């Protein structure tokens, strides 16, 4: 059993002025406490929360008798975390200032300071008594509520003054039983697709990351240049325009969707996911438009890592094990003959130098990932060789046909929505929202 933790941010509805004023006051007092405590902790080299609390609780409590006492506890926790990270930076010699600056504050609240009030509102303890805050829940929130996740009592609150809303950081946990895999699901990540090999059949999910990533790169750069010229480097208007691109959200959307499809497939088929150990694989020369080679590389590494991380996180949630194998030569050698495959020009189809059969590059990579996993290369997972002997017969030997993947276009797979059923449950209640 492993415990998986997720933070989900839920906004409140726009709050009445009176309620919001109370919360602003509360935040002010909390901020003062955190500032004082952090200063004290840094000055006296106090790193532990318990010690900070033992030393300062009485004093701070007396300063704010009107506050529920647990705010002093959580402020101590908050401050000791800040002090600890500051002291670490200082020790490394990379702290910019002599003392930490408490700039952004979110209220840390524990089980004494807030309670869920049904599923769509919470109650928060303040210096003026309990305050009820209505939530504006989203799909993701309902997903957690309805799929075996448990809401914990640890939460954080941030104030959005402009919209008079709260951002509530809720923590969900789930106990997951790691599943015992019966086979392997190799996953090959590329600039423009993600290919998996399921029971000997390769499926290629188009992602068009290249266009997405580069498109955003150029658009962002154009905006930056234009606005920097007119408004200076730090203009608010530039930030606003960049935000409107929704770059992060769109990239994340794709990552999570593909991760979801892969991990659920592995879970249902009871297979372990096989991934390349990242780091060595260079972005290939398909992206000639970005002049700077290193930059190009960095951009793509970032997008690979993003997909990989999403898969890892989802896998943890489902208890699906991941096996990492050495990426060396995964798309270069024929899985049957172990001889080089010749790719002409920038074609993704190559011919085996021994058998003469045609291979799709990403299919080759998947087969090699599978074979490496079966041999137990580059992972400490036990080799299931007895059950699944390494055997070329595993690889389909239709040597005349290309070993082609089944292509699935982005417009198709992004519409697959495993959440559909969950949402339908709530459609009646949440018509306005959905
Ligand atoms: Zn071959």
Short mmCIF file of C-alpha atoms and ligand atoms in Angstrom, two decimals:
data_model
loop_
_atom_site.label_atom_id
_atom_site.label_comp_id
_atom_site.label_asym_id
_atom_site.label_seq_id
_atom_site.Cartn_x
_atom_site.Cartn_y
_atom_site.Cartn_z
CA UNK A 1 0.00 0.00 0.00
CA UNK A 2 1.29 3.42 -0.85
CA UNK A 3 -0.27 6.73 -0.08
CA UNK A 4 -0.82 9.17 -2.90
CA UNK A 5 -1.43 12.84 -2.19
CA UNK A 6 -2.93 15.42 -4.52
CA UNK A 7 -3.62 19.09 -4.09
CA UNK A 8 -6.70 20.45 -5.76
CA UNK A 9 -7.35 24.16 -6.03
CA UNK A 10 -10.96 25.20 -5.76
CA UNK A 11 -12.17 28.76 -5.97
CA UNK A 12 -14.88 30.16 -3.81
CA UNK A 13 -17.74 32.09 -5.27
CA UNK A 14 -17.40 35.88 -5.16
CA UNK A 15 -17.78 36.67 -1.49
CA UNK A 16 -19.90 39.34 0.17
CA UNK A 17 -17.84 42.39 1.15
CA UNK A 18 -18.43 41.82 4.84
CA UNK A 19 -17.15 38.27 4.76
CA UNK A 20 -14.18 39.15 2.64
CA UNK A 21 -13.20 41.99 4.95
CA UNK A 22 -13.02 39.57 7.88
CA UNK A 23 -10.75 37.31 5.84
CA UNK A 24 -8.52 40.21 4.84
CA UNK A 25 -8.10 41.14 8.50
CA UNK A 26 -7.38 37.54 9.35
CA UNK A 27 -4.76 37.32 6.64
CA UNK A 28 -3.16 40.52 7.95
CA UNK A 29 -2.77 39.11 11.45
CA UNK A 30 -1.57 35.79 10.12
CA UNK A 31 1.01 37.55 7.97
CA UNK A 32 2.31 39.49 10.97
CA UNK A 33 2.66 36.31 12.97
CA UNK A 34 4.48 34.54 10.17
CA UNK A 35 6.82 37.50 9.67
CA UNK A 36 7.70 37.69 13.34
CA UNK A 37 8.12 33.97 13.74
CA UNK A 38 10.22 33.59 10.61
CA UNK A 39 12.51 36.40 11.71
CA UNK A 40 12.88 34.91 15.11
CA UNK A 41 13.54 31.44 13.75
CA UNK A 42 16.19 32.66 11.35
CA UNK A 43 17.89 34.89 13.89
CA UNK A 44 18.06 32.09 16.42
CA UNK A 45 18.71 29.29 13.98
CA UNK A 46 15.57 27.43 14.93
CA UNK A 47 14.66 24.89 12.31
CA UNK A 48 12.14 22.70 14.00
CA UNK A 49 8.48 23.49 14.21
CA UNK A 50 8.11 21.98 17.68
CA UNK A 51 10.93 24.05 19.03
CA UNK A 52 9.65 27.24 17.50
CA UNK A 53 6.24 26.55 18.93
CA UNK A 54 7.65 25.77 22.37
CA UNK A 55 9.63 29.01 22.37
CA UNK A 56 7.11 31.42 20.92
CA UNK A 57 3.59 30.10 21.28
CA UNK A 58 2.71 31.91 24.52
CA UNK A 59 4.04 35.23 23.39
CA UNK A 60 2.36 35.24 19.99
CA UNK A 61 -0.86 33.90 21.42
CA UNK A 62 -0.98 36.82 23.84
CA UNK A 63 -0.55 39.26 21.01
CA UNK A 64 -3.59 37.93 19.18
CA UNK A 65 -6.01 36.73 21.85
CA UNK A 66 -8.97 37.27 19.52
CA UNK A 67 -7.69 34.69 17.00
CA UNK A 68 -8.52 31.00 17.20
CA UNK A 69 -5.43 29.56 18.87
CA UNK A 70 -4.62 27.08 16.13
CA UNK A 71 -3.61 29.90 13.80
CA UNK A 72 -0.57 30.27 16.02
CA UNK A 73 0.26 26.61 15.44
CA UNK A 74 -0.12 26.83 11.70
CA UNK A 75 1.79 30.12 11.58
CA UNK A 76 4.61 28.35 13.44
CA UNK A 77 4.54 25.56 10.87
CA UNK A 78 4.50 28.03 8.01
CA UNK A 79 7.33 30.08 9.54
CA UNK A 80 9.53 27.12 10.33
CA UNK A 81 9.21 25.90 6.74
CA UNK A 82 10.22 29.33 5.47
CA UNK A 83 13.07 29.61 7.98
CA UNK A 84 14.35 26.17 7.13
CA UNK A 85 14.51 26.84 3.41
CA UNK A 86 16.06 30.26 3.99
CA UNK A 87 18.73 28.85 6.28
CA UNK A 88 19.51 26.21 3.71
CA UNK A 89 19.95 28.84 0.99
CA UNK A 90 22.10 30.89 3.32
CA UNK A 91 24.28 27.92 4.07
CA UNK A 92 24.73 27.36 0.36
CA UNK A 93 25.59 31.02 0.02
CA UNK A 94 22.78 31.81 -2.41
CA UNK A 95 20.44 33.77 -0.17
CA UNK A 96 19.97 37.23 -1.63
CA UNK A 97 19.15 38.98 1.62
CA UNK A 98 20.22 38.66 5.22
CA UNK A 99 16.72 37.93 6.33
CA UNK A 100 13.88 36.24 4.54
CA UNK A 101 11.16 38.30 3.07
CA UNK A 102 7.60 37.20 3.64
CA UNK A 103 5.96 38.24 0.45
CA UNK A 104 3.22 35.86 -0.51
CA UNK A 105 1.12 34.47 2.24
CA UNK A 106 -1.45 31.75 2.23
CA UNK A 107 -3.30 30.87 5.38
CA UNK A 108 -2.47 27.41 6.61
CA UNK A 109 -5.49 25.89 8.22
CA UNK A 110 -5.86 22.63 10.11
CA UNK A 111 -8.77 20.56 11.35
CA UNK A 112 -9.55 23.06 14.12
CA UNK A 113 -9.72 25.97 11.76
CA UNK A 114 -11.98 24.75 9.04
CA UNK A 115 -14.59 22.12 8.25
CA UNK A 116 -16.23 21.00 5.08
CA UNK A 117 -19.85 22.00 5.06
CA UNK A 118 -21.37 19.44 2.74
CA UNK A 119 -19.54 19.11 -0.53
CA UNK A 120 -19.92 22.60 -1.85
CA UNK A 121 -19.03 24.88 1.01
CA UNK A 122 -16.61 25.13 3.90
CA UNK A 123 -16.60 26.85 7.25
CA UNK A 124 -13.55 28.76 8.40
CA UNK A 125 -12.78 29.83 11.96
CA UNK A 126 -11.90 33.53 12.23
CA UNK A 127 -11.56 36.19 14.91
CA UNK A 128 -15.20 36.96 14.25
CA UNK A 129 -16.48 33.43 14.56
CA UNK A 130 -17.16 30.82 11.91
CA UNK A 131 -17.51 32.09 8.38
CA UNK A 132 -19.23 30.08 5.67
CA UNK A 133 -17.68 30.15 2.22
CA UNK A 134 -19.44 28.70 -0.81
CA UNK A 135 -17.25 26.87 -3.26
CA UNK A 136 -17.33 26.95 -7.01
CA UNK A 137 -16.35 23.32 -7.66
CA UNK A 138 -15.03 22.10 -10.97
CA UNK A 139 -14.93 18.75 -12.77
CA UNK A 140 -11.61 17.77 -11.28
CA UNK A 141 -12.87 18.35 -7.77
CA UNK A 142 -15.84 16.09 -8.36
CA UNK A 143 -13.57 13.48 -9.79
CA UNK A 144 -11.60 13.33 -6.57
CA UNK A 145 -14.68 13.38 -4.42
CA UNK A 146 -16.21 10.52 -6.38
CA UNK A 147 -13.31 8.21 -7.00
CA UNK A 148 -12.14 7.03 -3.65
CA UNK A 149 -10.02 9.99 -2.61
CA UNK A 150 -10.28 11.22 0.93
CA UNK A 151 -10.20 14.90 1.79
CA UNK A 152 -7.68 15.64 4.54
CA UNK A 153 -7.87 18.40 7.09
CA UNK A 154 -4.80 20.19 5.83
CA UNK A 155 -5.63 23.09 3.60
CA UNK A 156 -4.36 26.48 2.55
CA UNK A 157 -6.19 29.60 1.56
CA UNK A 158 -5.12 32.43 -0.65
CA UNK A 159 -7.04 35.65 -1.08
CA UNK A 160 -7.82 36.98 -4.50
CA UNK A 161 -8.52 40.60 -3.65
CA UNK A 162 -9.44 41.71 -7.11
CA UNK A 163 -12.24 39.20 -7.47
CA UNK A 164 -13.11 38.92 -3.81
CA UNK A 165 -12.62 35.19 -3.99
CA UNK A 166 -10.66 32.60 -2.09
CA UNK A 167 -8.36 30.07 -3.68
CA UNK A 168 -8.63 27.00 -1.50
CA UNK A 169 -5.89 24.40 -1.72
CA UNK A 170 -7.41 21.13 -0.67
CA UNK A 171 -5.41 17.98 -0.11
CA UNK A 172 -6.79 14.61 -1.11
CA UNK A 173 -5.20 11.30 -0.25
CA UNK A 174 -5.73 7.78 -1.45
CA UNK A 175 -4.29 4.46 -0.37
CA UNK A 176 -3.24 2.57 -3.46
CA UNK A 177 -2.41 -1.05 -3.76
CA UNK A 178 0.40 -1.63 -6.20
CA UNK A 179 -0.77 -4.01 -8.87
CA UNK A 180 1.20 -7.10 -9.78
CA UNK A 181 1.90 -6.80 -13.48
CA UNK A 182 1.47 -9.73 -15.83
CA UNK A 183 3.20 -8.07 -18.73
CA UNK A 184 4.72 -4.90 -20.08
CA UNK A 185 3.37 -1.87 -21.85
CA UNK A 186 6.20 -0.07 -23.63
CA UNK A 187 5.67 3.64 -24.20
CA UNK A 188 7.81 5.60 -26.62
CA UNK A 189 7.68 9.38 -26.39
CA UNK A 190 8.44 11.49 -29.43
CA UNK A 191 8.12 15.06 -30.55
CA UNK A 192 4.89 14.44 -32.35
CA UNK A 193 3.46 11.28 -30.98
CA UNK A 194 3.31 8.82 -28.17
CA UNK A 195 3.45 5.19 -29.27
CA UNK A 196 2.51 2.20 -27.17
CA UNK A 197 2.71 -1.49 -27.84
CA UNK A 198 -0.24 -3.43 -26.57
CA UNK A 199 -0.27 -7.21 -27.11
CA UNK A 200 1.94 -6.95 -30.15
CA UNK A 201 0.02 -4.10 -31.75
CA UNK A 202 1.49 -0.62 -31.86
CA UNK A 203 -0.79 2.36 -31.38
CA UNK A 204 0.47 5.78 -32.26
CA UNK A 205 -1.18 8.72 -30.59
CA UNK A 206 -0.56 11.90 -32.47
CA UNK A 207 0.27 14.75 -30.13
CA UNK A 208 1.64 17.38 -32.49
CA UNK A 209 3.82 18.63 -29.68
CA UNK A 210 6.20 20.04 -32.22
CA UNK A 211 3.68 22.43 -33.61
CA UNK A 212 2.25 23.22 -30.24
CA UNK A 213 5.55 23.80 -28.51
CA UNK A 214 7.17 25.74 -31.29
CA UNK A 215 4.02 27.65 -32.10
CA UNK A 216 3.88 28.88 -28.55
CA UNK A 217 7.56 29.57 -28.48
CA UNK A 218 7.32 31.87 -31.47
CA UNK A 219 4.13 33.52 -30.40
CA UNK A 220 5.49 34.17 -26.95
CA UNK A 221 8.67 35.63 -28.34
CA UNK A 222 6.76 37.92 -30.73
CA UNK A 223 4.63 39.23 -27.91
CA UNK A 224 7.62 39.72 -25.66
CA UNK A 225 9.51 41.66 -28.25
CA UNK A 226 6.61 43.89 -29.11
CA UNK A 227 5.59 44.69 -25.54
CA UNK A 228 9.11 45.05 -24.24
CA UNK A 229 9.70 47.70 -26.85
CA UNK A 230 6.61 49.68 -25.95
CA UNK A 231 6.10 49.10 -22.27
CA UNK A 232 9.38 47.85 -20.83
CA UNK A 233 10.32 44.38 -19.75
CA UNK A 234 8.14 44.08 -16.71
CA UNK A 235 4.85 45.42 -17.96
CA UNK A 236 1.64 44.11 -16.56
CA UNK A 237 -0.06 44.27 -19.93
CA UNK A 238 2.50 41.88 -21.39
CA UNK A 239 1.87 39.41 -18.64
CA UNK A 240 -1.81 39.69 -19.31
CA UNK A 241 -1.46 39.04 -23.02
CA UNK A 242 0.84 36.09 -22.38
CA UNK A 243 -1.63 34.68 -19.95
CA UNK A 244 -4.29 34.82 -22.59
CA UNK A 245 -2.31 32.33 -24.66
CA UNK A 246 -3.23 29.69 -22.07
CA UNK A 247 -0.05 27.93 -23.02
CA UNK A 248 0.40 26.03 -19.81
CA UNK A 249 -3.15 24.88 -19.68
CA UNK A 250 -3.20 23.61 -23.22
CA UNK A 251 0.06 21.76 -22.81
CA UNK A 252 -1.08 20.28 -19.54
CA UNK A 253 -4.37 19.21 -21.02
CA UNK A 254 -2.64 17.05 -23.59
CA UNK A 255 -0.22 15.62 -21.07
CA UNK A 256 -2.88 14.53 -18.67
CA UNK A 257 -5.12 13.13 -21.34
CA UNK A 258 -2.42 10.98 -22.86
CA UNK A 259 -1.17 9.93 -19.43
CA UNK A 260 -4.68 8.95 -18.49
CA UNK A 261 -5.17 6.80 -21.57
CA UNK A 262 -1.85 5.03 -21.12
CA UNK A 263 -2.07 4.42 -17.41
CA UNK A 264 -5.66 3.23 -17.53
CA UNK A 265 -4.76 0.85 -20.31
CA UNK A 266 -1.86 -0.51 -18.27
CA UNK A 267 -4.07 -0.80 -15.24
CA UNK A 268 -6.84 -2.66 -17.02
CA UNK A 269 -4.41 -4.99 -18.78
CA UNK A 270 -2.36 -5.40 -15.61
CA UNK A 271 0.87 -4.39 -17.25
CA UNK A 272 3.86 -2.45 -16.06
CA UNK A 273 4.71 0.64 -18.08
CA UNK A 274 8.11 0.66 -19.74
CA UNK A 275 9.71 4.05 -20.33
CA UNK A 276 13.06 5.23 -21.51
CA UNK A 277 15.34 6.68 -18.92
CA UNK A 278 15.31 10.28 -20.02
CA UNK A 279 18.29 12.49 -20.41
CA UNK A 280 20.24 11.15 -23.32
CA UNK A 281 17.81 11.19 -26.14
CA UNK A 282 18.37 14.22 -28.29
CA UNK A 283 15.58 16.05 -29.93
CA UNK A 284 15.99 15.09 -33.55
CA UNK A 285 16.57 17.37 -36.43
CA UNK A 286 12.96 17.71 -37.41
CA UNK A 287 12.81 21.08 -35.76
CA UNK A 288 15.05 23.10 -37.93
CA UNK A 289 13.18 26.32 -37.49
CA UNK A 290 14.60 27.07 -34.09
CA UNK A 291 18.10 28.13 -34.94
CA UNK A 292 19.78 27.55 -31.66
CA UNK A 293 20.38 23.85 -31.30
CA UNK A 294 20.59 23.86 -27.56
CA UNK A 295 17.44 25.82 -27.17
CA UNK A 296 15.62 23.43 -29.46
CA UNK A 297 16.86 20.59 -27.37
CA UNK A 298 15.76 22.22 -24.17
CA UNK A 299 12.29 22.94 -25.46
CA UNK A 300 11.74 19.34 -26.39
CA UNK A 301 13.28 17.88 -23.33
CA UNK A 302 10.86 19.99 -21.36
CA UNK A 303 7.89 18.66 -23.24
CA UNK A 304 9.08 15.05 -22.97
CA UNK A 305 9.64 15.41 -19.29
CA UNK A 306 6.21 16.91 -18.93
CA UNK A 307 4.53 13.90 -20.51
CA UNK A 308 6.74 11.49 -18.62
CA UNK A 309 5.99 13.17 -15.31
CA UNK A 310 2.28 13.08 -16.01
CA UNK A 311 2.50 9.36 -16.74
CA UNK A 312 4.49 8.78 -13.56
CA UNK A 313 2.05 10.64 -11.44
CA UNK A 314 -0.98 8.91 -12.89
CA UNK A 315 0.74 5.56 -12.55
CA UNK A 316 1.29 6.18 -8.86
CA UNK A 317 -2.37 6.95 -8.49
CA UNK A 318 -3.35 3.64 -10.07
CA UNK A 319 -0.56 1.63 -8.48
CA UNK A 320 0.86 0.78 -11.89
CA UNK A 321 4.60 0.08 -11.71
CA UNK A 322 6.99 1.79 -14.11
CA UNK A 323 10.16 0.24 -15.41
CA UNK A 324 12.91 2.37 -16.90
CA UNK A 325 15.24 1.06 -19.53
CA UNK A 326 18.36 2.40 -21.17
CA UNK A 327 17.32 4.43 -24.23
CA UNK A 328 20.43 3.53 -26.17
CA UNK A 329 19.73 2.41 -29.75
CA UNK A 330 16.06 1.82 -29.12
CA UNK A 331 15.06 2.95 -32.57
CA UNK A 332 18.20 1.95 -34.40
CA UNK A 333 18.36 -1.82 -34.12
CA UNK A 334 16.00 -4.33 -35.63
CA UNK A 335 14.22 -6.11 -32.80
CA UNK A 336 14.36 -9.40 -34.71
CA UNK A 337 17.85 -9.46 -36.23
CA UNK A 338 19.64 -7.06 -33.87
CA UNK A 339 21.11 -5.35 -36.92
CA UNK A 340 20.93 -1.64 -37.79
CA UNK A 341 17.86 -0.31 -39.52
CA UNK A 342 18.56 2.17 -42.29
CA UNK A 343 16.39 5.23 -42.38
CA UNK A 344 16.76 7.28 -45.52
CA UNK A 345 16.56 11.05 -45.20
CA UNK A 346 14.29 11.98 -42.35
CA UNK A 347 11.84 9.18 -43.01
CA UNK A 348 10.24 7.44 -40.10
CA UNK A 349 10.22 4.21 -42.07
CA UNK A 350 13.44 2.24 -42.29
CA UNK A 351 14.68 -1.01 -43.73
CA UNK A 352 16.40 -3.71 -41.72
CA UNK A 353 19.93 -4.20 -43.00
CA UNK A 354 19.72 -7.94 -42.62
CA UNK A 355 16.16 -9.10 -43.14
CA UNK A 356 15.18 -6.27 -45.46
CA UNK A 357 11.83 -5.82 -43.74
CA UNK A 358 10.38 -2.36 -43.23
CA UNK A 359 9.96 -0.81 -39.84
CA UNK A 360 8.28 2.26 -38.49
CA UNK A 361 10.74 4.00 -36.23
CA UNK A 362 8.43 4.34 -33.26
CA UNK A 363 7.30 0.75 -33.50
CA UNK A 364 10.92 -0.37 -33.43
CA UNK A 365 11.45 1.73 -30.32
CA UNK A 366 8.49 0.09 -28.60
CA UNK A 367 9.63 -3.44 -29.41
CA UNK A 368 13.11 -2.68 -28.19
CA UNK A 369 11.75 -1.18 -24.99
CA UNK A 370 9.76 -4.34 -24.46
CA UNK A 371 12.73 -6.61 -25.14
CA UNK A 372 14.92 -4.56 -22.82
CA UNK A 373 12.31 -4.78 -20.11
CA UNK A 374 12.02 -8.54 -20.57
CA UNK A 375 15.75 -8.89 -20.27
CA UNK A 376 15.65 -6.75 -17.20
CA UNK A 377 17.90 -4.07 -18.65
CA UNK A 378 18.36 -0.97 -16.66
CA UNK A 379 15.89 -1.74 -13.96
CA UNK A 380 15.90 -3.55 -10.70
CA UNK A 381 12.58 -5.20 -11.41
CA UNK A 382 12.75 -8.97 -11.38
CA UNK A 383 13.01 -10.40 -14.82
CA UNK A 384 9.91 -12.38 -15.62
CA UNK A 385 11.93 -14.47 -18.02
CA UNK A 386 10.40 -17.77 -16.93
CA UNK A 387 6.94 -16.70 -17.88
CA UNK A 388 7.86 -14.69 -20.92
CA UNK A 389 11.03 -15.98 -22.51
CA UNK A 390 12.88 -13.50 -24.67
CA UNK A 391 11.98 -14.82 -28.01
CA UNK A 392 11.94 -13.29 -31.43
CA UNK A 393 8.68 -15.06 -32.02
CA UNK A 394 7.21 -12.31 -29.92
CA UNK A 395 7.86 -9.94 -32.76
CA UNK A 396 5.50 -10.39 -35.66
CA UNK A 397 7.52 -11.69 -38.57
CA UNK A 398 5.43 -10.41 -41.38
CA UNK A 399 8.62 -9.39 -43.04
CA UNK A 400 7.13 -8.08 -46.23
CA UNK A 401 4.73 -5.63 -44.71
CA UNK A 402 5.85 -2.53 -42.85
CA UNK A 403 5.54 -2.90 -39.13
CA UNK A 404 3.17 -0.04 -39.02
CA UNK A 405 1.46 1.40 -36.00
CA UNK A 406 -2.22 2.10 -35.82
CA UNK A 407 -2.39 5.87 -35.94
CA UNK A 408 -4.85 7.66 -33.74
CA UNK A 409 -5.29 11.32 -34.53
CA UNK A 410 -5.21 13.91 -31.83
CA UNK A 411 -8.72 15.07 -32.54
CA UNK A 412 -9.90 11.54 -31.86
CA UNK A 413 -8.07 10.59 -28.71
CA UNK A 414 -8.47 13.93 -27.01
CA UNK A 415 -12.18 13.34 -27.17
CA UNK A 416 -11.95 10.08 -25.25
CA UNK A 417 -13.21 11.09 -21.91
CA UNK A 418 -13.00 8.65 -19.07
CA UNK A 419 -14.53 11.25 -16.80
CA UNK A 420 -17.74 11.26 -18.72
CA UNK A 421 -19.60 8.97 -16.39
CA UNK A 422 -18.58 10.92 -13.32
CA UNK A 423 -19.76 14.11 -14.83
CA UNK A 424 -23.06 12.65 -15.90
CA UNK A 425 -23.78 11.80 -12.30
CA UNK A 426 -23.65 15.44 -11.47
CA UNK A 427 -25.22 16.87 -14.54
CA UNK A 428 -28.57 17.27 -12.88
CA UNK A 429 -27.21 19.29 -10.00
CA UNK A 430 -24.61 21.20 -11.88
CA UNK A 431 -26.28 22.19 -15.07
CA UNK A 432 -25.17 25.79 -14.86
CA UNK A 433 -21.61 24.84 -14.31
CA UNK A 434 -21.28 22.24 -16.99
ZN1 LIG B 1 15.40 -7.25 -39.19
#
